[in-house]
Amino acid sequence: MTTSPLVEPFPETGIQPFTKEPIRYVGEDGLPVQNLPAAYTPERLRELHAVMLRAREFDRKLITLLRQGRTTFYAQSSGMEATQVGLAHSIRPGHDWVWPYYRDHTLALALGVPMFELISQVLGSNSDPSRGRQMPHHFAARKQHFVSISSSIANQVPPATGTAMAQKYLGTDEITVCTFGDGATSEGDWHAGMNMAGAMAAPCLFVCENNQWAISTNLSGQTASENIHIKAKAYGMPGFYVDGNDIVAVMEVGRTAAEWVRAGNGPALVECLTYRVGSHSNADADAEKHYRTREEVQEWLGRDPVVRVEKLLEHLGHPIESEERANMISAVHREVDEQVIRAEATGQPDWRIMFEDVYADLPAHLREEAAMLRAEQEGERK
């Protein structure tokens, strides 16, 4: 069974699929380009701004940890805060399921994953919920239904579709959210998962965080399509195009799409046009300057999603003063420092955990290996 492309999800919102230009509520200058929904009061915008700024400064502090040699891998999300925070506020945290990609720590923080858990995982400390078994910056959060991150591009898409199919079979009102970058849309897994979701009318919200660079390959090198969301037509689902640096637009489109999916209409695709202002990861921190121009980066820095909210608040007569902003940043830095100290104090995971969590009854050959390791450890201590 396939679902027909969406024409009018919620007529009262005026949000339509397959628009030529990204849907936008707030311009780059911080001025509304259409009437803001009543929910976006100055108080609410300040709350969203605080979440975005916290994620931005978390990003900066984690880069410092990386340079200090206290972790070995990190992928920044600076510049993409409106996309990830907006998405987090478009779904039901701890109820819906999230299959993320490797740049989604801002999404995790906005969904309520404790900073202590994220830092513990990055450090591989004994307090890491994954017990040091994943590479750094590849976390999971059971309470928030946040599935473990993987480095393999687009491999989260087919199992996300499977999760959504299970939700439909069980008759729950949960949905599955699957995020990915623009580079993932060149992978076979992406097409297989999207096609199956459309064919089975699975309640899955696919979100492309289009930051326009897949390591050193830009969007024009990924696809001949004019954009990503247009690809939804091939799979019988609506595709939405949104300014990913406008948190109001992301939330309005995200909620519209999420609730349409939850109502049993099948999957939907949302493309958030944004930009990663940092390197792909620490692996290309030096190479990054060779594949994109300084002018391009500066142009997108001028579209900073955090600054856009600040300009909007100033326009509404509720500015965030420079001293207030500085105090907010200092508070985040203290929070990160405290959580790092707390995580490192728990020590490193014990070697015995490699034999745990898989078998209820440990097979004989693993019992033998564990005994050998135990004897080696005891011998070293003597």
Short mmCIF file of C-alpha atoms in Angstrom, two decimals:
data_model
loop_
_atom_site.label_atom_id
_atom_site.label_comp_id
_atom_site.label_asym_id
_atom_site.label_seq_id
_atom_site.Cartn_x
_atom_site.Cartn_y
_atom_site.Cartn_z
CA MET A 1 0.00 0.00 0.00
CA THR A 2 1.37 3.41 -0.94
CA THR A 3 0.43 6.81 0.32
CA SER A 4 -0.36 9.68 -2.03
CA PRO A 5 1.78 12.83 -2.03
CA LEU A 6 0.40 15.26 0.48
CA VAL A 7 -1.55 18.24 -0.80
CA GLU A 8 -2.81 20.02 2.33
CA PRO A 9 -1.62 18.51 5.65
CA PHE A 10 -3.21 21.15 7.84
CA PRO A 11 -4.90 23.86 5.77
CA GLU A 12 -4.93 26.25 8.73
CA THR A 13 -1.12 26.30 8.80
CA GLY A 14 -0.67 27.07 5.13
CA ILE A 15 2.31 24.72 5.05
CA GLN A 16 2.65 22.96 1.72
CA PRO A 17 4.98 20.26 0.41
CA PHE A 18 7.30 20.56 -2.58
CA THR A 19 7.81 24.32 -2.44
CA LYS A 20 10.38 25.87 -4.75
CA GLU A 21 11.91 27.93 -1.95
CA PRO A 22 12.56 26.94 1.68
CA ILE A 23 9.68 27.68 4.02
CA ARG A 24 10.66 30.57 6.26
CA TYR A 25 9.10 32.58 9.08
CA VAL A 26 12.08 34.68 10.16
CA GLY A 27 14.48 36.29 7.69
CA GLU A 28 18.25 36.35 8.01
CA ASP A 29 17.97 39.85 9.46
CA GLY A 30 15.78 38.56 12.29
CA LEU A 31 12.61 40.19 10.98
CA PRO A 32 9.47 38.08 10.50
CA VAL A 33 8.66 37.46 6.84
CA GLN A 34 5.18 36.22 7.77
CA ASN A 35 3.06 36.32 10.91
CA LEU A 36 4.59 34.31 13.74
CA PRO A 37 2.26 31.74 15.35
CA ALA A 38 1.04 32.89 18.76
CA ALA A 39 3.08 30.20 20.55
CA TYR A 40 6.33 32.03 19.80
CA THR A 41 6.21 34.53 22.62
CA PRO A 42 9.41 36.31 23.68
CA GLU A 43 9.55 33.97 26.68
CA ARG A 44 9.34 30.90 24.45
CA LEU A 45 11.92 32.26 22.04
CA ARG A 46 14.29 32.93 24.94
CA GLU A 47 13.90 29.30 26.06
CA LEU A 48 14.73 28.05 22.58
CA HIS A 49 17.66 30.43 22.34
CA ALA A 50 19.07 29.11 25.62
CA VAL A 51 18.94 25.52 24.33
CA MET A 52 20.65 26.53 21.09
CA LEU A 53 23.36 28.54 22.81
CA ARG A 54 24.01 25.70 25.28
CA ALA A 55 24.54 23.31 22.37
CA ARG A 56 26.82 25.79 20.58
CA GLU A 57 29.07 26.20 23.60
CA PHE A 58 29.03 22.46 24.33
CA ASP A 59 30.38 22.05 20.79
CA ARG A 60 33.20 24.50 21.43
CA LYS A 61 34.19 22.93 24.74
CA LEU A 62 34.26 19.42 23.25
CA ILE A 63 36.66 20.61 20.54
CA THR A 64 38.90 21.80 23.38
CA LEU A 65 38.76 18.33 24.95
CA LEU A 66 39.73 16.85 21.61
CA ARG A 67 42.73 19.15 21.24
CA GLN A 68 43.80 18.28 24.78
CA GLY A 69 43.93 14.62 23.80
CA ARG A 70 41.18 13.60 26.22
CA THR A 71 39.10 12.10 23.41
CA THR A 72 39.91 11.00 19.87
CA PHE A 73 36.93 11.88 17.67
CA TYR A 74 34.32 14.61 17.43
CA ALA A 75 32.00 15.98 14.73
CA GLN A 76 30.73 19.52 15.22
CA SER A 77 27.16 20.68 14.72
CA SER A 78 27.78 24.43 15.02
CA GLY A 79 25.57 26.28 12.56
CA MET A 80 22.92 23.55 12.62
CA GLU A 81 21.33 24.31 15.99
CA ALA A 82 17.98 25.53 14.65
CA THR A 83 17.53 22.33 12.67
CA GLN A 84 18.27 19.99 15.56
CA VAL A 85 16.64 21.94 18.38
CA GLY A 86 13.63 22.64 16.18
CA LEU A 87 13.27 18.94 15.36
CA ALA A 88 13.50 17.99 19.04
CA HIS A 89 10.59 20.33 19.77
CA SER A 90 8.55 18.89 16.90
CA ILE A 91 8.20 15.37 18.29
CA ARG A 92 7.40 13.66 21.59
CA PRO A 93 10.68 13.04 23.48
CA GLY A 94 10.87 9.63 25.15
CA HIS A 95 7.79 8.49 23.25
CA ASP A 96 8.85 8.64 19.62
CA TRP A 97 11.95 6.77 18.48
CA VAL A 98 14.98 8.46 16.94
CA TRP A 99 17.50 6.89 14.56
CA PRO A 100 20.12 9.66 14.39
CA TYR A 101 23.24 10.35 12.42
CA TYR A 102 26.66 11.16 13.79
CA ARG A 103 26.26 14.95 14.07
CA ASP A 104 23.16 14.88 16.27
CA HIS A 105 24.46 15.68 19.75
CA THR A 106 22.54 18.98 19.68
CA LEU A 107 19.40 16.97 18.96
CA ALA A 108 20.25 14.67 21.87
CA LEU A 109 20.76 17.56 24.29
CA ALA A 110 17.49 19.17 23.15
CA LEU A 111 15.64 15.88 23.68
CA GLY A 112 16.82 15.82 27.27
CA VAL A 113 19.79 13.44 27.14
CA PRO A 114 21.93 14.46 30.15
CA MET A 115 25.17 16.22 29.27
CA PHE A 116 26.93 13.91 31.74
CA GLU A 117 26.00 10.88 29.64
CA LEU A 118 27.23 12.47 26.42
CA ILE A 119 30.54 13.53 27.96
CA SER A 120 30.99 10.12 29.60
CA GLN A 121 30.56 8.47 26.22
CA VAL A 122 32.96 10.84 24.46
CA LEU A 123 35.56 10.16 27.17
CA GLY A 124 34.87 6.42 27.31
CA SER A 125 34.71 6.56 31.10
CA ASN A 126 33.17 4.07 33.47
CA SER A 127 30.03 6.22 33.60
CA ASP A 128 29.45 5.78 29.86
CA PRO A 129 26.03 4.09 29.39
CA SER A 130 27.56 2.23 26.43
CA ARG A 131 30.37 1.05 28.73
CA GLY A 132 33.13 2.25 26.46
CA ARG A 133 32.17 -0.06 23.61
CA GLN A 134 31.50 2.56 20.96
CA MET A 135 33.93 4.96 19.36
CA PRO A 136 33.73 8.48 20.82
CA HIS A 137 30.73 10.63 19.92
CA HIS A 138 28.61 7.57 19.05
CA PHE A 139 26.13 7.55 21.90
CA ALA A 140 22.70 6.15 22.66
CA ALA A 141 20.06 7.07 25.25
CA ARG A 142 17.50 4.49 26.30
CA LYS A 143 15.16 6.84 28.16
CA GLN A 144 14.89 9.18 25.17
CA HIS A 145 14.51 6.28 22.67
CA PHE A 146 17.67 7.58 20.99
CA VAL A 147 19.25 4.65 19.11
CA SER A 148 23.03 4.28 18.96
CA ILE A 149 24.80 6.44 16.41
CA SER A 150 26.81 4.73 13.68
CA SER A 151 29.52 6.07 11.37
CA SER A 152 28.29 4.03 8.40
CA ILE A 153 26.48 6.45 6.12
CA ALA A 154 22.70 5.85 5.80
CA ASN A 155 22.75 2.49 7.56
CA GLN A 156 20.20 3.83 10.06
CA VAL A 157 17.55 4.32 7.36
CA PRO A 158 16.40 0.70 6.76
CA PRO A 159 16.15 -0.17 10.49
CA ALA A 160 14.31 3.10 11.10
CA THR A 161 11.77 2.00 8.52
CA GLY A 162 11.59 -1.38 10.26
CA THR A 163 10.96 0.31 13.60
CA ALA A 164 8.14 2.34 12.05
CA MET A 165 6.65 -0.79 10.48
CA ALA A 166 6.64 -2.42 13.93
CA GLN A 167 4.92 0.63 15.43
CA LYS A 168 2.23 0.40 12.77
CA TYR A 169 1.83 -3.36 13.32
CA LEU A 170 1.50 -2.88 17.10
CA GLY A 171 -0.98 -0.04 16.70
CA THR A 172 0.93 2.49 18.80
CA ASP A 173 0.78 6.26 18.35
CA GLU A 174 4.57 6.44 18.28
CA ILE A 175 6.47 7.55 15.20
CA THR A 176 10.05 6.98 14.16
CA VAL A 177 12.31 9.90 13.29
CA CYS A 178 15.30 9.19 11.07
CA THR A 179 17.92 11.89 10.45
CA PHE A 180 20.77 11.96 7.94
CA GLY A 181 22.96 14.36 6.00
CA ASP A 182 22.74 15.15 2.31
CA GLY A 183 25.53 12.67 1.54
CA ALA A 184 23.40 9.79 2.80
CA THR A 185 20.97 10.26 -0.08
CA SER A 186 23.61 8.83 -2.44
CA GLU A 187 23.65 5.51 -0.58
CA GLY A 188 21.68 2.41 -1.53
CA ASP A 189 20.52 1.97 2.06
CA TRP A 190 18.80 5.34 1.88
CA HIS A 191 16.82 4.45 -1.22
CA ALA A 192 15.94 0.97 0.07
CA GLY A 193 14.68 2.36 3.37
CA MET A 194 12.73 5.20 1.80
CA ASN A 195 11.13 2.91 -0.77
CA MET A 196 10.05 0.35 1.84
CA ALA A 197 8.65 3.09 4.10
CA GLY A 198 6.55 4.44 1.24
CA ALA A 199 5.40 1.01 0.12
CA MET A 200 4.35 0.00 3.64
CA ALA A 201 2.99 3.43 4.66
CA ALA A 202 5.28 3.26 7.70
CA PRO A 203 4.95 6.09 10.26
CA CYS A 204 8.46 7.43 9.74
CA LEU A 205 9.54 11.05 9.58
CA PHE A 206 12.72 11.32 7.52
CA VAL A 207 14.75 14.48 8.12
CA CYS A 208 17.62 15.50 5.86
CA GLU A 209 19.94 17.90 7.69
CA ASN A 210 21.28 19.29 4.45
CA ASN A 211 24.47 21.06 5.51
CA GLN A 212 25.60 21.00 1.87
CA TRP A 213 28.86 19.14 2.34
CA ALA A 214 29.46 15.38 2.64
CA ILE A 215 33.05 15.68 3.84
CA SER A 216 34.56 17.28 0.70
CA THR A 217 31.69 16.61 -1.73
CA ASN A 218 29.17 19.40 -2.11
CA LEU A 219 25.50 19.01 -2.91
CA SER A 220 25.91 19.38 -6.68
CA GLY A 221 28.31 16.46 -6.56
CA GLN A 222 25.74 14.32 -4.74
CA THR A 223 22.73 14.70 -6.99
CA ALA A 224 21.45 16.23 -10.21
CA SER A 225 18.12 16.90 -8.47
CA GLU A 226 17.37 20.54 -7.71
CA ASN A 227 17.14 19.65 -4.02
CA ILE A 228 16.66 16.67 -1.70
CA HIS A 229 13.00 16.88 -0.71
CA ILE A 230 11.89 16.49 -4.33
CA LYS A 231 13.10 12.88 -4.13
CA ALA A 232 10.13 12.10 -1.86
CA LYS A 233 7.89 11.98 -4.93
CA ALA A 234 9.57 8.78 -6.06
CA TYR A 235 8.52 7.06 -2.84
CA GLY A 236 4.94 8.30 -2.64
CA MET A 237 5.42 10.61 0.31
CA PRO A 238 5.26 14.40 0.81
CA GLY A 239 8.51 16.34 0.84
CA PHE A 240 8.93 19.61 2.73
CA TYR A 241 11.63 22.21 2.16
CA VAL A 242 12.50 24.42 5.13
CA ASP A 243 15.07 27.03 6.09
CA GLY A 244 17.05 24.97 8.57
CA ASN A 245 18.50 28.10 10.20
CA ASP A 246 15.04 29.41 11.11
CA ILE A 247 13.94 27.60 14.26
CA VAL A 248 10.35 28.79 13.95
CA ALA A 249 10.10 27.35 10.44
CA VAL A 250 11.72 24.07 11.47
CA MET A 251 9.30 23.64 14.37
CA GLU A 252 6.21 24.55 12.37
CA VAL A 253 7.07 22.29 9.44
CA GLY A 254 8.41 19.57 11.74
CA ARG A 255 5.26 19.46 13.85
CA THR A 256 3.01 19.51 10.80
CA ALA A 257 4.88 16.61 9.20
CA ALA A 258 5.24 14.64 12.45
CA GLU A 259 1.55 14.81 13.32
CA TRP A 260 0.54 13.95 9.75
CA VAL A 261 2.74 10.86 10.00
CA ARG A 262 1.33 10.05 13.46
CA ALA A 263 -2.21 10.23 12.07
CA GLY A 264 -1.50 7.16 9.96
CA ASN A 265 -0.93 8.81 6.60
CA GLY A 266 2.45 7.19 5.98
CA PRO A 267 5.98 8.64 5.91
CA ALA A 268 7.17 12.15 5.10
CA LEU A 269 10.50 13.75 4.21
CA VAL A 270 11.66 17.12 5.54
CA GLU A 271 14.74 18.78 4.09
CA CYS A 272 16.32 21.39 6.37
CA LEU A 273 18.68 23.63 4.44
CA THR A 274 21.50 24.53 6.81
CA TYR A 275 25.30 24.59 6.95
CA ARG A 276 28.10 23.16 9.05
CA VAL A 277 30.47 26.01 9.71
CA GLY A 278 33.14 23.75 11.21
CA SER A 279 35.05 20.89 9.66
CA HIS A 280 33.44 17.54 8.87
CA SER A 281 35.22 16.12 11.91
CA ASN A 282 38.66 16.38 13.46
CA ALA A 283 39.77 14.01 10.67
CA ASP A 284 39.64 16.84 8.09
CA ALA A 285 40.25 19.90 10.24
CA ASP A 286 43.17 20.93 8.02
CA ALA A 287 41.87 19.63 4.70
CA GLU A 288 38.58 21.51 5.02
CA LYS A 289 40.09 24.79 3.83
CA HIS A 290 41.04 23.15 0.52
CA TYR A 291 37.54 22.16 -0.62
CA ARG A 292 35.45 25.20 0.27
CA THR A 293 36.18 28.89 0.22
CA ARG A 294 36.51 31.22 3.17
CA GLU A 295 33.94 33.47 1.50
CA GLU A 296 31.36 30.68 1.48
CA VAL A 297 31.88 29.97 5.17
CA GLN A 298 31.68 33.67 6.02
CA GLU A 299 28.44 34.00 4.04
CA TRP A 300 26.84 31.26 6.11
CA LEU A 301 28.25 32.62 9.35
CA GLY A 302 26.13 35.65 8.52
CA ARG A 303 23.09 33.37 8.64
CA ASP A 304 23.89 32.10 12.15
CA PRO A 305 20.69 30.54 13.58
CA VAL A 306 21.52 31.57 17.15
CA VAL A 307 22.10 35.18 16.15
CA ARG A 308 18.90 35.13 14.10
CA VAL A 309 16.84 34.41 17.23
CA GLU A 310 18.71 37.18 19.05
CA LYS A 311 17.86 39.63 16.28
CA LEU A 312 14.22 38.51 16.39
CA LEU A 313 14.06 39.08 20.14
CA GLU A 314 15.56 42.52 19.69
CA HIS A 315 12.93 43.29 17.06
CA LEU A 316 10.22 42.16 19.49
CA GLY A 317 11.56 44.46 22.18
CA HIS A 318 13.08 41.72 24.36
CA PRO A 319 16.80 41.84 23.52
CA ILE A 320 19.41 39.59 25.07
CA GLU A 321 21.98 42.01 26.39
CA SER A 322 25.69 41.31 25.90
CA GLU A 323 26.31 40.77 29.62
CA GLU A 324 23.42 38.34 29.85
CA ARG A 325 24.73 36.41 26.85
CA ALA A 326 28.24 36.29 28.32
CA ASN A 327 26.85 34.94 31.59
CA MET A 328 24.92 32.24 29.73
CA ILE A 329 28.08 31.16 27.92
CA SER A 330 30.10 31.09 31.14
CA ALA A 331 27.43 28.96 32.80
CA VAL A 332 27.62 26.38 29.99
CA HIS A 333 31.41 26.29 30.18
CA ARG A 334 31.23 25.66 33.92
CA GLU A 335 28.65 22.94 33.37
CA VAL A 336 30.83 21.17 30.82
CA ASP A 337 33.93 21.43 33.04
CA GLU A 338 32.02 20.03 36.01
CA GLN A 339 30.65 17.10 34.02
CA VAL A 340 34.08 16.29 32.57
CA ILE A 341 35.61 16.17 36.06
CA ARG A 342 32.71 14.05 37.28
CA ALA A 343 33.00 11.61 34.35
CA GLU A 344 36.77 11.25 34.56
CA ALA A 345 36.50 10.58 38.28
CA THR A 346 34.59 7.37 37.55
CA GLY A 347 37.70 5.86 35.93
CA GLN A 348 37.92 3.55 32.94
CA PRO A 349 35.62 0.55 32.31
CA ASP A 350 36.84 -2.71 33.79
CA TRP A 351 38.12 -5.35 31.34
CA ARG A 352 35.50 -7.83 32.56
CA ILE A 353 32.69 -5.98 30.81
CA MET A 354 33.81 -7.40 27.45
CA PHE A 355 32.26 -10.70 28.54
CA GLU A 356 28.99 -9.19 29.72
CA ASP A 357 25.65 -8.14 28.20
CA VAL A 358 25.62 -10.63 25.30
CA TYR A 359 25.08 -14.14 26.70
CA ALA A 360 22.81 -15.08 29.60
CA ASP A 361 25.07 -18.10 30.10
CA LEU A 362 28.67 -17.50 29.05
CA PRO A 363 29.88 -20.22 26.62
CA ALA A 364 32.80 -22.41 27.68
CA HIS A 365 35.34 -20.84 25.30
CA LEU A 366 34.59 -17.36 26.65
CA ARG A 367 34.79 -18.59 30.25
CA GLU A 368 38.21 -19.96 29.38
CA GLU A 369 39.32 -16.66 27.87
CA ALA A 370 38.05 -14.75 30.89
CA ALA A 371 39.99 -17.05 33.21
CA MET A 372 43.17 -16.53 31.17
CA LEU A 373 42.79 -12.76 31.31
CA ARG A 374 42.08 -12.88 35.03
CA ALA A 375 45.25 -14.87 35.59
CA GLU A 376 47.25 -12.38 33.52
CA GLN A 377 45.84 -9.47 35.51
CA GLU A 378 46.62 -11.14 38.81
CA GLY A 379 50.12 -11.97 37.61
CA GLU A 380 50.79 -8.35 36.69
CA ARG A 381 49.65 -7.18 40.10
CA LYS A 382 52.12 -9.59 41.76
#
